[in-house]
Short mmCIF file of C-alpha atoms in Angstrom, two decimals:
data_model
loop_
_atom_site.label_atom_id
_atom_site.label_comp_id
_atom_site.label_asym_id
_atom_site.label_seq_id
_atom_site.Cartn_x
_atom_site.Cartn_y
_atom_site.Cartn_z
CA MET A 838 0.08 0.10 0.00
CA LYS A 839 2.83 2.42 0.89
CA GLN A 840 4.48 1.71 -2.66
CA PHE A 841 0.95 2.29 -4.27
CA LEU A 842 0.42 5.60 -2.71
CA TYR A 843 4.05 6.91 -2.83
CA THR A 844 4.44 6.26 -6.42
CA LEU A 845 1.40 7.21 -7.86
CA PRO A 846 1.54 11.03 -8.20
CA ARG A 847 5.17 10.33 -9.78
CA ASN A 848 3.78 7.89 -12.03
CA ILE A 849 0.87 9.79 -13.23
CA LEU A 850 3.60 13.01 -14.19
CA ASP A 851 5.84 10.33 -15.89
CA CYS A 852 3.16 9.33 -18.53
CA PHE A 853 3.42 12.70 -19.62
CA LYS A 854 7.04 13.51 -19.52
CA GLY A 855 9.89 13.14 -21.97
CA TRP A 856 9.20 10.45 -24.88
CA MET A 857 5.78 9.55 -23.33
CA ILE A 858 4.37 12.74 -24.63
CA LEU A 859 5.20 11.58 -28.28
CA TRP A 860 2.88 8.68 -27.55
CA HIS A 861 0.14 10.87 -26.72
CA ILE A 862 0.85 12.68 -29.83
CA ILE A 863 0.68 9.34 -32.07
CA ALA A 864 -2.49 8.26 -30.44
CA ILE A 865 -3.80 11.96 -31.13
CA THR A 866 -2.60 12.08 -34.93
CA LEU A 867 -3.85 8.36 -35.57
CA THR A 868 -7.28 9.13 -34.26
CA PHE A 869 -7.28 12.44 -36.73
CA ILE A 870 -6.40 10.12 -39.70
CA LEU A 871 -8.85 7.58 -38.75
CA VAL A 872 -11.88 10.12 -38.39
CA THR A 873 -10.77 12.44 -41.47
CA SER A 874 -10.19 9.16 -43.52
CA GLY A 875 -13.66 7.85 -42.83
CA PHE A 876 -12.30 4.64 -41.77
CA ASP A 877 -14.18 4.84 -38.16
CA TRP A 878 -17.37 4.98 -39.71
CA LEU A 879 -16.71 2.41 -42.56
CA TYR A 880 -15.36 0.13 -39.48
CA PHE A 881 -18.49 0.77 -37.67
CA ALA A 882 -20.97 0.19 -40.86
CA SER A 883 -19.26 -2.91 -41.42
CA THR A 884 -19.44 -4.54 -37.63
CA ARG A 885 -23.12 -4.26 -37.34
CA ASN A 886 -23.43 -8.00 -37.40
CA PRO A 887 -25.85 -9.52 -34.59
CA ILE A 888 -23.66 -12.64 -34.60
CA LEU A 889 -20.37 -10.62 -34.18
CA ARG A 890 -21.68 -8.53 -31.66
CA SER A 891 -23.00 -11.38 -29.69
CA TRP A 892 -19.24 -12.57 -29.64
CA MET A 893 -17.59 -9.35 -28.79
CA PHE A 894 -20.24 -7.63 -26.42
CA PRO A 895 -18.99 -9.85 -23.45
CA ALA A 896 -15.90 -7.91 -23.44
CA VAL A 897 -17.56 -4.73 -22.13
CA ARG A 898 -18.80 -6.63 -18.86
CA ILE A 899 -15.20 -8.74 -18.86
CA GLY A 900 -13.38 -5.19 -19.31
CA TRP A 901 -15.51 -3.59 -16.42
CA HIS A 902 -15.56 -6.43 -13.85
CA LEU A 903 -12.16 -7.76 -14.31
CA PRO A 904 -10.30 -4.85 -13.18
CA ILE A 905 -12.18 -4.55 -9.94
CA VAL A 906 -11.53 -8.02 -9.34
CA LEU A 907 -8.03 -8.77 -10.11
CA PRO A 908 -5.95 -6.54 -7.68
CA PRO A 909 -7.56 -7.90 -4.66
CA VAL A 910 -7.48 -11.61 -5.76
CA LEU A 911 -3.67 -11.08 -6.76
CA LEU A 912 -3.28 -9.47 -2.94
CA VAL A 913 -4.97 -12.45 -1.26
CA ILE A 914 -3.10 -14.89 -3.26
CA GLY A 915 0.09 -13.18 -2.60
CA GLY A 916 -0.89 -13.04 1.01
CA VAL A 917 -1.84 -16.91 1.19
CA CYS A 918 1.07 -17.90 -0.52
CA ARG A 919 3.41 -15.45 1.02
CA SER A 920 4.77 -14.34 -2.37
CA ALA A 921 6.09 -10.83 -2.66
CA GLU A 922 6.12 -10.98 -6.18
CA THR A 923 2.48 -11.61 -6.35
CA MET A 924 1.35 -8.88 -3.87
CA LEU A 925 3.60 -6.78 -5.74
CA ALA A 926 1.84 -7.33 -9.06
CA GLY A 927 -1.48 -6.89 -7.08
CA TRP A 928 -0.37 -3.32 -6.11
CA ALA A 929 0.91 -2.57 -9.57
CA VAL A 930 -2.08 -3.59 -11.58
CA GLY A 931 -4.18 -1.43 -9.29
CA GLN A 932 -2.24 1.54 -9.75
CA ALA A 933 -2.02 0.92 -13.64
CA GLU A 934 -5.85 0.68 -13.52
CA VAL A 935 -6.17 4.04 -11.48
CA ILE A 936 -4.15 5.93 -13.63
CA GLY A 937 -5.57 4.50 -17.04
CA GLY A 938 -9.07 5.51 -15.72
CA PHE A 939 -7.79 8.93 -14.56
CA VAL A 940 -6.01 9.70 -17.90
CA ALA A 941 -8.93 8.41 -20.14
CA ALA A 942 -11.36 10.34 -18.09
CA LEU A 943 -9.36 13.55 -18.28
CA TYR A 944 -9.11 13.09 -22.13
CA LYS A 945 -13.10 12.28 -22.21
CA ALA A 946 -14.01 15.50 -20.07
CA ILE A 947 -11.89 17.54 -22.79
CA THR A 948 -12.77 16.12 -25.93
CA GLY A 949 -16.44 15.16 -25.40
CA ARG A 950 -16.64 12.77 -28.27
CA THR A 951 -20.11 11.53 -29.03
CA HIS A 952 -20.20 7.38 -29.06
CA PRO A 953 -21.61 5.16 -31.83
CA PRO A 954 -25.35 5.29 -32.46
CA HIS A 955 -27.15 2.08 -31.67
CA GLY A 956 -28.69 1.81 -34.97
CA ALA A 957 -27.68 3.18 -38.72
CA SER A 958 -27.83 6.55 -38.97
CA ALA A 959 -25.71 9.29 -40.59
CA ASP A 960 -22.07 9.80 -39.99
CA MET A 961 -21.28 10.80 -36.52
CA SER A 962 -17.79 9.51 -35.97
CA HIS A 963 -16.52 13.04 -36.43
CA ILE A 964 -18.35 14.88 -33.66
CA PHE A 965 -16.10 16.22 -30.90
CA GLN A 966 -17.59 18.44 -28.24
CA PHE A 967 -14.21 19.99 -27.14
CA GLY A 968 -14.46 22.18 -23.96
CA PHE A 969 -14.62 20.76 -20.37
CA MET A 970 -17.33 18.25 -19.62
CA ARG A 971 -19.30 18.76 -22.63
CA GLY A 972 -19.69 15.01 -23.16
CA GLY A 973 -18.98 13.82 -19.61
CA VAL A 974 -16.26 11.10 -18.76
CA PHE A 975 -18.38 7.76 -19.38
CA TRP A 976 -18.60 7.68 -23.17
CA GLY A 977 -16.11 9.15 -25.64
CA TRP A 978 -12.35 9.14 -26.51
CA PRO A 979 -10.22 7.14 -25.81
CA SER A 980 -11.61 3.96 -24.58
CA SER A 981 -11.59 3.49 -20.88
CA HIS A 982 -12.41 -0.38 -21.13
CA THR A 983 -9.21 -0.39 -23.52
CA THR A 984 -6.91 2.21 -21.84
CA ILE A 985 -7.40 0.10 -18.65
CA ALA A 986 -6.97 -3.33 -20.10
CA PHE A 987 -3.74 -2.50 -21.87
CA ALA A 988 -2.24 -0.52 -18.76
CA MET A 989 -2.99 -4.09 -16.84
CA ALA A 990 -1.31 -6.07 -19.73
CA ALA A 991 1.43 -4.02 -20.10
CA THR A 992 2.23 -3.93 -16.40
CA LEU A 993 2.06 -7.75 -16.22
CA PHE A 994 4.02 -7.98 -19.18
CA ARG A 995 6.87 -5.98 -17.65
CA LEU A 996 6.77 -7.61 -13.99
CA PHE A 997 6.80 -11.07 -15.34
CA PRO A 998 9.34 -11.62 -17.93
CA LYS A 999 9.40 -15.23 -16.79
CA PRO A 1000 7.03 -16.90 -17.28
CA ARG A 1001 6.41 -14.99 -20.25
CA TRP A 1002 2.77 -16.71 -20.88
CA VAL A 1003 1.59 -14.24 -18.19
CA GLY A 1004 2.12 -11.44 -20.49
CA TYR A 1005 0.72 -13.19 -23.50
CA VAL A 1006 -2.35 -13.91 -21.67
CA ALA A 1007 -2.69 -10.63 -20.40
CA MET A 1008 -2.14 -9.05 -23.83
CA ALA A 1009 -4.64 -11.38 -25.43
CA TYR A 1010 -7.43 -10.22 -22.77
CA ALA A 1011 -6.39 -6.76 -23.69
CA PHE A 1012 -7.00 -7.00 -27.30
CA TYR A 1013 -10.06 -8.96 -26.84
CA VAL A 1014 -11.44 -6.14 -24.78
CA GLY A 1015 -10.29 -3.45 -26.99
CA ILE A 1016 -11.56 -4.96 -30.09
CA GLY A 1017 -14.62 -5.98 -28.16
CA VAL A 1018 -15.59 -2.57 -27.12
CA SER A 1019 -14.63 -1.05 -30.95
CA MET A 1020 -17.56 -3.12 -32.39
CA THR A 1021 -20.04 -2.29 -29.76
CA ILE A 1022 -19.83 0.84 -27.58
CA HIS A 1023 -16.86 2.75 -28.93
CA TRP A 1024 -15.26 3.81 -32.30
CA PHE A 1025 -12.20 2.09 -33.78
CA SER A 1026 -9.99 5.13 -32.93
CA ASP A 1027 -11.35 5.04 -29.30
CA PHE A 1028 -9.67 1.50 -29.08
CA SER A 1029 -6.52 2.42 -31.05
CA ALA A 1030 -5.85 5.48 -28.75
CA GLY A 1031 -6.73 3.51 -25.57
CA ALA A 1032 -4.48 0.77 -26.50
CA ILE A 1033 -1.53 3.10 -27.09
CA ILE A 1034 -2.06 5.52 -23.88
CA GLY A 1035 -2.62 2.29 -21.75
CA THR A 1036 0.37 0.44 -22.74
CA LEU A 1037 2.57 3.72 -22.19
CA ILE A 1038 0.92 3.80 -18.63
CA GLY A 1039 1.60 -0.04 -17.97
CA VAL A 1040 5.20 0.55 -19.07
CA VAL A 1041 5.66 3.35 -16.59
CA VAL A 1042 3.96 1.69 -13.69
CA GLY A 1043 5.67 -1.74 -14.78
CA LYS A 1044 9.21 -0.05 -14.90
CA SER A 1045 8.28 1.75 -11.35
CA PHE A 1046 7.57 -1.43 -9.38
CA LEU A 1047 10.23 -3.48 -11.18
CA LEU A 1048 12.84 -0.86 -9.95
CA SER A 1049 11.37 -1.10 -6.28
CA GLN A 1050 11.15 -4.66 -6.37
CA ASN A 1051 14.70 -4.99 -7.32
CA SER A 1052 15.97 -2.36 -4.92
CA ALA A 1053 14.24 -4.35 -2.21
CA ILE A 1054 16.10 -7.56 -3.33
CA SER A 1055 19.04 -5.85 -3.35
CA SER A 1056 18.91 -4.55 0.30
CA LEU A 1057 17.81 -8.10 1.69
CA SER A 1058 21.08 -9.40 -0.36
CA ARG A 1059 23.23 -6.74 1.46
CA GLY A 1060 21.80 -7.11 4.82
CA LYS A 1061 22.23 -10.93 4.72
CA ARG A 1062 25.91 -10.63 3.70
CA MET A 1063 26.33 -7.97 6.50
CA HIS A 1064 24.66 -10.63 9.20
CA ALA A 1065 26.78 -13.45 7.54
CA ALA A 1066 30.02 -11.34 7.93
#
């Protein structure tokens, strides 16, 4: 908990510092291209299939519930098994989710993008209501589901270089959630931007917690050597 709170402000700022700003610019630029080229609307119109929607809509529910359940589950498992690595992952994933939700909400509050219509209508993919809270923070750009899913996945990918399957499963989950919401409640560019921004958040958080873990291991090793001497 201490590390979660201590590193939270710094990691939020680090998501907007140095080269990380470039990835925000890439997400914005890619969105501009997808919207102005008409790809967003074409993708929307091409994915209005009831069967496809039935396969993908569970991603909306999974992308909402798993981020709530996963951190405490990891903390409980870590406590029961006395695994510091698993408990660290629980706090790291929780922080990645908090930052992902905060950053996505911040962008949504400013961009006010209109969400896709439930039925066929005129092209609405280009409608943004720039300002503050003109479109709320629930719908809009980027997708919170996607941002949080990729933040979780990138964090786990960074924390668990071995076994690598943990990172691969996490990334598969993130893509399912992202593509699923892009076919149901979001535009494709909401997904693509969320994937980019979420990944950079996961990289920042994963690196931060990994450095803390390595520092703790190094301090413990020095303490053992001094005690042995």
